[in-house]
mmCIF file of C-alpha atoms in Angstrom:
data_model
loop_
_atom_site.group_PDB
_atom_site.id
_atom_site.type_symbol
_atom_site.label_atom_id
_atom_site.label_comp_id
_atom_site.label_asym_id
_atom_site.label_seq_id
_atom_site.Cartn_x
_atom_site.Cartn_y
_atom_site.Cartn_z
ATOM 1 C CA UNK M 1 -15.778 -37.974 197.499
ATOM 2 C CA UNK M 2 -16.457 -36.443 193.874
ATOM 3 C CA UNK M 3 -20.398 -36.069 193.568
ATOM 4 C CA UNK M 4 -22.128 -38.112 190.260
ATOM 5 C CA UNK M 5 -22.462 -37.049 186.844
ATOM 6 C CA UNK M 6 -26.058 -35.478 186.800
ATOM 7 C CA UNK M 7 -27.878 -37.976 184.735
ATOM 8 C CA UNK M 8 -29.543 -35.804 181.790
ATOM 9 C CA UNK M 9 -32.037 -38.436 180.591
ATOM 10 C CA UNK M 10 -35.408 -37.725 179.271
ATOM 11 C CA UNK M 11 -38.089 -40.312 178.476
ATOM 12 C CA UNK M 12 -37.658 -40.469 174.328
ATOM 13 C CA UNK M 13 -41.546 -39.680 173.827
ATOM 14 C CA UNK M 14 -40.784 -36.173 175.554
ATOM 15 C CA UNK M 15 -37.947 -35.567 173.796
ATOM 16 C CA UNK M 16 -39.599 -36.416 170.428
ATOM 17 C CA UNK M 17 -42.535 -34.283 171.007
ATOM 18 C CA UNK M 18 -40.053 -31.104 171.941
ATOM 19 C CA UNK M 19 -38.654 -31.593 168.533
ATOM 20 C CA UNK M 20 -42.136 -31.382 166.881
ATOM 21 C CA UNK M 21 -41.924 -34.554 165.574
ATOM 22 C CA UNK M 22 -45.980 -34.745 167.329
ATOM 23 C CA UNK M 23 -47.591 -34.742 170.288
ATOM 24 C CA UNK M 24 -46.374 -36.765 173.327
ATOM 25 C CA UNK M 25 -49.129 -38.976 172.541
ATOM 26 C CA UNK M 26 -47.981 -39.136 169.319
ATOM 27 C CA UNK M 27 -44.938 -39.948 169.805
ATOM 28 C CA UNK M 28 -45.148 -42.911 172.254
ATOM 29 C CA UNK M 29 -47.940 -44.848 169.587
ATOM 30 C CA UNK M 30 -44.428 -44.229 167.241
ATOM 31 C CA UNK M 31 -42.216 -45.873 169.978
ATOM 32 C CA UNK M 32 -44.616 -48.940 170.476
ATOM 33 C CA UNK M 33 -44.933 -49.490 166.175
ATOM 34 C CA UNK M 34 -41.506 -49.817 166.034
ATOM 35 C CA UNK M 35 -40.523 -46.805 164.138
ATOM 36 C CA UNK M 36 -38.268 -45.417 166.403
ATOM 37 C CA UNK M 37 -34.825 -46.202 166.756
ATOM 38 C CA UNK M 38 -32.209 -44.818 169.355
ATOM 39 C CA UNK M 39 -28.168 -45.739 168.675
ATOM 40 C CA UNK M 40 -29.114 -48.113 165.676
ATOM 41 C CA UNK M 41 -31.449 -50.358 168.001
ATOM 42 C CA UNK M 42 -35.514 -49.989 168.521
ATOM 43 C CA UNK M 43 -36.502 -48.192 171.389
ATOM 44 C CA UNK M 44 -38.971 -49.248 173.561
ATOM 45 C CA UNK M 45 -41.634 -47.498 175.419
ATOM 46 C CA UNK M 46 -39.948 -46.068 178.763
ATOM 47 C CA UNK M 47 -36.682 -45.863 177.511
ATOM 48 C CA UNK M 48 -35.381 -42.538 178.928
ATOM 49 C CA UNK M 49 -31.924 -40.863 176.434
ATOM 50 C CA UNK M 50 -29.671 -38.374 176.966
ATOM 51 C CA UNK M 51 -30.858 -35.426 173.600
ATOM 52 C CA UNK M 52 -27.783 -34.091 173.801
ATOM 53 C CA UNK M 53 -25.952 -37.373 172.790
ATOM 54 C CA UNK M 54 -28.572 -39.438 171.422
ATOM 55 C CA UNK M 55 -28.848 -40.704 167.729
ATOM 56 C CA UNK M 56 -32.484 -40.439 167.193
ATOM 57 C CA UNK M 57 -34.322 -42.046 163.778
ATOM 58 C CA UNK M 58 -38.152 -42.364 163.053
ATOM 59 C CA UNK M 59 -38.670 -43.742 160.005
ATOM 60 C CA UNK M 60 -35.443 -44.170 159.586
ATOM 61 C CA UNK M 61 -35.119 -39.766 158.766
ATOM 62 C CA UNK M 62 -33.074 -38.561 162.045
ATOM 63 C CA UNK M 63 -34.485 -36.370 164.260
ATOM 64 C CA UNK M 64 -31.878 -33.692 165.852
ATOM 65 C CA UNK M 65 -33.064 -33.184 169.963
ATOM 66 C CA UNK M 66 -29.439 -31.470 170.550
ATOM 67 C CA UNK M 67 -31.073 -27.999 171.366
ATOM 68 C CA UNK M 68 -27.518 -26.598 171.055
ATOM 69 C CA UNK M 69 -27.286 -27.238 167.338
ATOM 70 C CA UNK M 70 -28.231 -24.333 165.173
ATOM 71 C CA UNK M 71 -29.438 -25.341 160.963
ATOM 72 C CA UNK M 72 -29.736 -22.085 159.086
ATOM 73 C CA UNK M 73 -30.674 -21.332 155.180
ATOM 74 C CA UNK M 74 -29.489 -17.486 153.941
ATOM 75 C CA UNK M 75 -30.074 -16.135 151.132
ATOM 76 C CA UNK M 76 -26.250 -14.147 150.644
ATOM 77 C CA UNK M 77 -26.418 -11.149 148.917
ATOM 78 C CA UNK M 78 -24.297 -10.420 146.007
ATOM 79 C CA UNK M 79 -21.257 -8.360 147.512
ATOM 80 C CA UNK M 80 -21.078 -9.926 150.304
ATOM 81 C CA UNK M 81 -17.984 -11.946 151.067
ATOM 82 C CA UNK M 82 -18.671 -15.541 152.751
ATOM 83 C CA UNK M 83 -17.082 -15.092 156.320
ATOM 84 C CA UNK M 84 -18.120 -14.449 159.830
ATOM 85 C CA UNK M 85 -14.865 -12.203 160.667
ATOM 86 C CA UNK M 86 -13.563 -10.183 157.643
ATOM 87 C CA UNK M 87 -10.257 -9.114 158.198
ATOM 88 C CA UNK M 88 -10.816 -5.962 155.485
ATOM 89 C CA UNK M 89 -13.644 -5.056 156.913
ATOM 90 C CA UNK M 90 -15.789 -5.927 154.041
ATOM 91 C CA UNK M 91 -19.583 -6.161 154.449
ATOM 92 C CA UNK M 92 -19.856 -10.106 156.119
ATOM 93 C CA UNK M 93 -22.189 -13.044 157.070
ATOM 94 C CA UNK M 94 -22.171 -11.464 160.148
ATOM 95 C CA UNK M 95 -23.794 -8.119 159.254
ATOM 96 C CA UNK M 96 -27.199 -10.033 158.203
ATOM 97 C CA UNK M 97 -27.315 -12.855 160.842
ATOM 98 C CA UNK M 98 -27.195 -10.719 164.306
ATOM 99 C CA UNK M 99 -26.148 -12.291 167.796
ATOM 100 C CA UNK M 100 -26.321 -16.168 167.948
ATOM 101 C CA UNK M 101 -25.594 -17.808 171.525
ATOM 102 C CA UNK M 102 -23.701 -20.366 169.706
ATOM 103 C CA UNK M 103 -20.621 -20.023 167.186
ATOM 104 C CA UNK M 104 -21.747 -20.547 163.860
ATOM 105 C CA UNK M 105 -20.031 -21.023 160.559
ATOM 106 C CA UNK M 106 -20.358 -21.579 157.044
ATOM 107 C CA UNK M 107 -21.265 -24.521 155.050
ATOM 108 C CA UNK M 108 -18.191 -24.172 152.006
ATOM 109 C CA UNK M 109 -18.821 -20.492 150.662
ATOM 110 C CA UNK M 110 -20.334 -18.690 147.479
ATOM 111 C CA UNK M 111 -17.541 -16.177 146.253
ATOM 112 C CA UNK M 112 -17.961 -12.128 146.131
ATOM 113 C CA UNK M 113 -19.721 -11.852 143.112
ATOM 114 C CA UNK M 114 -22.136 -14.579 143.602
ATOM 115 C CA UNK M 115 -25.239 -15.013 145.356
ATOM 116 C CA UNK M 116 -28.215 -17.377 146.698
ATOM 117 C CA UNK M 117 -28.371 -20.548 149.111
ATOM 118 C CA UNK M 118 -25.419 -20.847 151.627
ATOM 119 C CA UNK M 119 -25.975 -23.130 154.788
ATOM 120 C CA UNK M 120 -25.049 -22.390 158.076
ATOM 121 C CA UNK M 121 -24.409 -24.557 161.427
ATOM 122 C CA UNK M 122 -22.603 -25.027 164.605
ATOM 123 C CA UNK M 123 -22.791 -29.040 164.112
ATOM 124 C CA UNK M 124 -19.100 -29.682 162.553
ATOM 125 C CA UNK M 125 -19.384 -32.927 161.206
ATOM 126 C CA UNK M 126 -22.672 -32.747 159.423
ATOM 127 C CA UNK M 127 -20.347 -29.500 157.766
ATOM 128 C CA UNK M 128 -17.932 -31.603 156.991
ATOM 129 C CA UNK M 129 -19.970 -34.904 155.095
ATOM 130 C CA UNK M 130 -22.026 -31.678 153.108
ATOM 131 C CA UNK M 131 -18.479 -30.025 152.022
ATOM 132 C CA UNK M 132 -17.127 -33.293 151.027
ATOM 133 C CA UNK M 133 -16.794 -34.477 147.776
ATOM 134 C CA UNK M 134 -16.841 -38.064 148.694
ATOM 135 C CA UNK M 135 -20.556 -37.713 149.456
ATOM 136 C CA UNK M 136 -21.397 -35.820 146.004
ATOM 137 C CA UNK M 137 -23.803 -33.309 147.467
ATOM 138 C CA UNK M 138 -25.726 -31.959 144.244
ATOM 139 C CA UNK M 139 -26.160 -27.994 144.188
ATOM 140 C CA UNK M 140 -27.883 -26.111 141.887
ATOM 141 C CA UNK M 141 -27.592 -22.984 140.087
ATOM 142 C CA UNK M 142 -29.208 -20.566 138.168
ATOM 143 C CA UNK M 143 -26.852 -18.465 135.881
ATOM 144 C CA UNK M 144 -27.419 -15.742 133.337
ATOM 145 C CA UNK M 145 -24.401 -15.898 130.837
ATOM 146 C CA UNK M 146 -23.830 -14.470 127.426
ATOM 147 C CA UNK M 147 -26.176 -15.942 124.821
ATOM 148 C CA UNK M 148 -27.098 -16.398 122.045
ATOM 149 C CA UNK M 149 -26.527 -20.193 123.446
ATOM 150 C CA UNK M 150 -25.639 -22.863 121.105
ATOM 151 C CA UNK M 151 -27.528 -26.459 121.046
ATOM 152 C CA UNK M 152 -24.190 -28.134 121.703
ATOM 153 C CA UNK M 153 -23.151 -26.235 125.073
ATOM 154 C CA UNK M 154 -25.313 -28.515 127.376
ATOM 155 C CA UNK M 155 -23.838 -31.779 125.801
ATOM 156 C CA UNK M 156 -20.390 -30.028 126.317
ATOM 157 C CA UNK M 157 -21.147 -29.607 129.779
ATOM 158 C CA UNK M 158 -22.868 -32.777 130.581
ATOM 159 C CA UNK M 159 -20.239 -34.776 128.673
ATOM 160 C CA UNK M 160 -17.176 -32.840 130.586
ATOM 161 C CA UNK M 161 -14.491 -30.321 129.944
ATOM 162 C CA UNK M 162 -10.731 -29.777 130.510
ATOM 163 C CA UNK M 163 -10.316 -26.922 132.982
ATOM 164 C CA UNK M 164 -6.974 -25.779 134.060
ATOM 165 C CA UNK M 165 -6.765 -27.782 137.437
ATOM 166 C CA UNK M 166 -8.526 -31.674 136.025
ATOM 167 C CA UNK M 167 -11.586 -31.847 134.278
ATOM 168 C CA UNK M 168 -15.222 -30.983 135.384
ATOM 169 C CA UNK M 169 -18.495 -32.072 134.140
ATOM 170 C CA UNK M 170 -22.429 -30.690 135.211
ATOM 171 C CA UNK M 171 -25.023 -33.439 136.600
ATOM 172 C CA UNK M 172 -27.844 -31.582 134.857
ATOM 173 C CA UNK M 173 -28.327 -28.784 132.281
ATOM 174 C CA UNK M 174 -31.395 -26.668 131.416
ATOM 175 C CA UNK M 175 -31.912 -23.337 129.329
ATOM 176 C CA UNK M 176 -34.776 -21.474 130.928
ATOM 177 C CA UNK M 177 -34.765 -18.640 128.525
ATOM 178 C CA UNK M 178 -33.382 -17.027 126.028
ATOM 179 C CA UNK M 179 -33.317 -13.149 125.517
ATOM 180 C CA UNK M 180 -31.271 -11.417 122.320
ATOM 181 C CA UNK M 181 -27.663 -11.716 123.786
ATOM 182 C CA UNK M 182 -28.619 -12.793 126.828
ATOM 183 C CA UNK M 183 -29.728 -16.504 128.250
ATOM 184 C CA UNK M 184 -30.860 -18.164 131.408
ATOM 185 C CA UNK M 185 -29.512 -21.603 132.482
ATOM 186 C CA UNK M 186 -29.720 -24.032 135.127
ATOM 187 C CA UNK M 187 -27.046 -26.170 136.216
ATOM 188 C CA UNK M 188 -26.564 -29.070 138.753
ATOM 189 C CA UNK M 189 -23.338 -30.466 140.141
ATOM 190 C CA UNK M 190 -21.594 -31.672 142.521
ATOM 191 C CA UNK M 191 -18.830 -30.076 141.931
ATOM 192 C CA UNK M 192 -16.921 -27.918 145.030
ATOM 193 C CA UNK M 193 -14.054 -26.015 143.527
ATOM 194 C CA UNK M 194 -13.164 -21.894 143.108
ATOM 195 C CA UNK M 195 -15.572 -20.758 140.510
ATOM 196 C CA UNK M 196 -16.217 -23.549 139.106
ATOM 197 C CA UNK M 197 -19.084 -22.572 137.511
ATOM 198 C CA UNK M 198 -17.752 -19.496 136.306
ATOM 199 C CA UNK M 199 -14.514 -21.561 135.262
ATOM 200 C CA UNK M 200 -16.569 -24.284 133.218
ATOM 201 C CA UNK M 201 -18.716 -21.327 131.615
ATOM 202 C CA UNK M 202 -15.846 -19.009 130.455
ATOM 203 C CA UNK M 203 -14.231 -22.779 128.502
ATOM 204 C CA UNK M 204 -17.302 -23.191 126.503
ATOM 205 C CA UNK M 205 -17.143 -18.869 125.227
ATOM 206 C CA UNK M 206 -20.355 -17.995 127.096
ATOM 207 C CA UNK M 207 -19.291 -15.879 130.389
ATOM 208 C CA UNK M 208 -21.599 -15.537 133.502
ATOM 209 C CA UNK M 209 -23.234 -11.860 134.350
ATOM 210 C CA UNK M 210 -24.593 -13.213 137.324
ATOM 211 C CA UNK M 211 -25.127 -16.713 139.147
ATOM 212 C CA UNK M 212 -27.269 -17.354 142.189
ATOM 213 C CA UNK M 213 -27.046 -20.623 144.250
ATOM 214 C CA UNK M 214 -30.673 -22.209 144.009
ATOM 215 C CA UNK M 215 -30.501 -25.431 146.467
ATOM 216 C CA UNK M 216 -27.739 -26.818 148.399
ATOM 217 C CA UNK M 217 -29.002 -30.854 148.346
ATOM 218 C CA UNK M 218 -32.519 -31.115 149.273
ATOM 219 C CA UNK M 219 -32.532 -27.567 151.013
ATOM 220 C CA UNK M 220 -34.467 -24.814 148.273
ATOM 221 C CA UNK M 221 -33.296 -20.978 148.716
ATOM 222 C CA UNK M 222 -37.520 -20.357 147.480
ATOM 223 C CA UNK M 223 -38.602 -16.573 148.014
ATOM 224 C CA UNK M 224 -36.436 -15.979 150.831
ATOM 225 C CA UNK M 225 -35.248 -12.163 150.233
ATOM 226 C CA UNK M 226 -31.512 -10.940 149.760
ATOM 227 C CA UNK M 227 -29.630 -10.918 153.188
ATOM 228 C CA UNK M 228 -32.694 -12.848 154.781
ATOM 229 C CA UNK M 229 -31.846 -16.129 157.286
ATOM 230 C CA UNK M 230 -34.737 -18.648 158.193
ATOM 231 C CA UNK M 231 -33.939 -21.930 160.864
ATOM 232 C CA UNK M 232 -33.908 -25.520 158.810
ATOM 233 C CA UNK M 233 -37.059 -27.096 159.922
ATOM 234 C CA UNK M 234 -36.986 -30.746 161.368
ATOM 235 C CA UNK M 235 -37.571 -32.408 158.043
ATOM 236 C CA UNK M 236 -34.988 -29.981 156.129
ATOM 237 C CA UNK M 237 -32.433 -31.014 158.782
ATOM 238 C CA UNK M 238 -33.483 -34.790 158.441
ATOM 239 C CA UNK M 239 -33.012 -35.034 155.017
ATOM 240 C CA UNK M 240 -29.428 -33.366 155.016
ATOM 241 C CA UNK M 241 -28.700 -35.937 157.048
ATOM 242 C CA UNK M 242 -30.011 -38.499 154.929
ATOM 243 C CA UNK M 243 -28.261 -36.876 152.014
ATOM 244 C CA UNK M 244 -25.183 -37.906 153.750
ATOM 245 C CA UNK M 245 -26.086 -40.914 154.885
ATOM 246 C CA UNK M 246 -27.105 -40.428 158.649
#
């Protein structure tokens, strides 16, 4: 006779607190106010979930307890090509990010010549929502481009362009500063074709030098140095989920 699935369930206040959402304490006054939900339905104090399968939500922001999962944030040098395996032996992902006990891979990519923010994870369908244009994930970059810039290039942008595949437009437009024959911009979109960026800059006569990735969503790249990795924390994970709608 075939033995029984192990059961793998935890009491939810332990699994909470091993997540850092608090202390176990904590976490079971959150179960009894109601502000925890397991599968879409309140949980109750004693309930006892599997992590591993478990949609967890407290305060409606969901809480990953999958210990298998792996969120990072890298800062991708420019050079680098965006790929675990390169094939030409290029300098890679890989090269910065060591041994991981799980397979990771990239959220979309940043090309060659570009560099900044690129997200990295071994959960597939959060990858998939973040890389799809359906859900509009804003990212934002900051580019240096050929200047002197005209007053009219940010309406151009904002207000769209014809590019050689459809037409493209930015979400947001700022010049940060402006040097002789060289200026600063940021841009936001949501936007997730080749170059786009480059693309959209070269149609309105004002190339980019150089163009770094500044936040993916609600994730920040902040003062993380060139070819440097950190782990999402539980609230940068929860809110890429609730960018998605998770």
């Amino acid at each position: 006779m075939p033995q029984a699935d192990q059961d793998t369930s935890i009491r939810l206040q332990k699994i909470l607190a091993t997540a850092g959402v608090g202390s176990r304490r904590g976490c079971e006054d959150l179960i009894f106010r109601g502000r925890v939900t397991v599968n879409g339905k309140v949980a109750k104090l004693g309930d006892k979930v599997d992590p591993a399968t478990a949609e967890i939500h407290v305060d409606g922001s969901r809480i990953v307890t999958d210990t298998k999962l792996v969120y990072l944030a890298m800062n991708k040098p420019r050079g680098v090509v965006s790929t675990m395996d390169d094939e030409k032996g290029r300098t890679e992902l890989a090269d910065f990010l060591g041994t991981f006990e799980q397979r990771i891979f990239h959220v979309g990519r940043l090309d060659a010549d570009s560099e900044g923010l690129l997200l990295l994870t071994n959960d597939g369908a959060l990858a998939h929502k973040l890389m799809h244009p359906s859900y509009g994930i804003a990212k934002t970059y900051l580019a240096e481009v050929a200047g002197p810039l005209p007053r009219n290039v940010g309406r151009r942008l904002l207000g769209g362009i014809e590019l050689e595949d459809g037409p493209a437009k930015v979400d947001a437009f700022k010049l940060i500063d402006a040097i002789g024959k060289t200026a600063q911009i940021e841009l936001v979109l949501h936007e997730g074709r080749k170059h786009i960026v480059r693309r959209m800059m070269d149609e309105v006569g004002h190339p980019v030098s150089r163009l770094i990735r500044t936040a993916v969503g609600p994730i920040r790249l902040g003062d993380m140095r060139p070819g440097g990795f950190r782990r999402l924390s539980n609230a940068e994970v929860g809110a890429l989920f609730k960018a998605v709608g998770d």
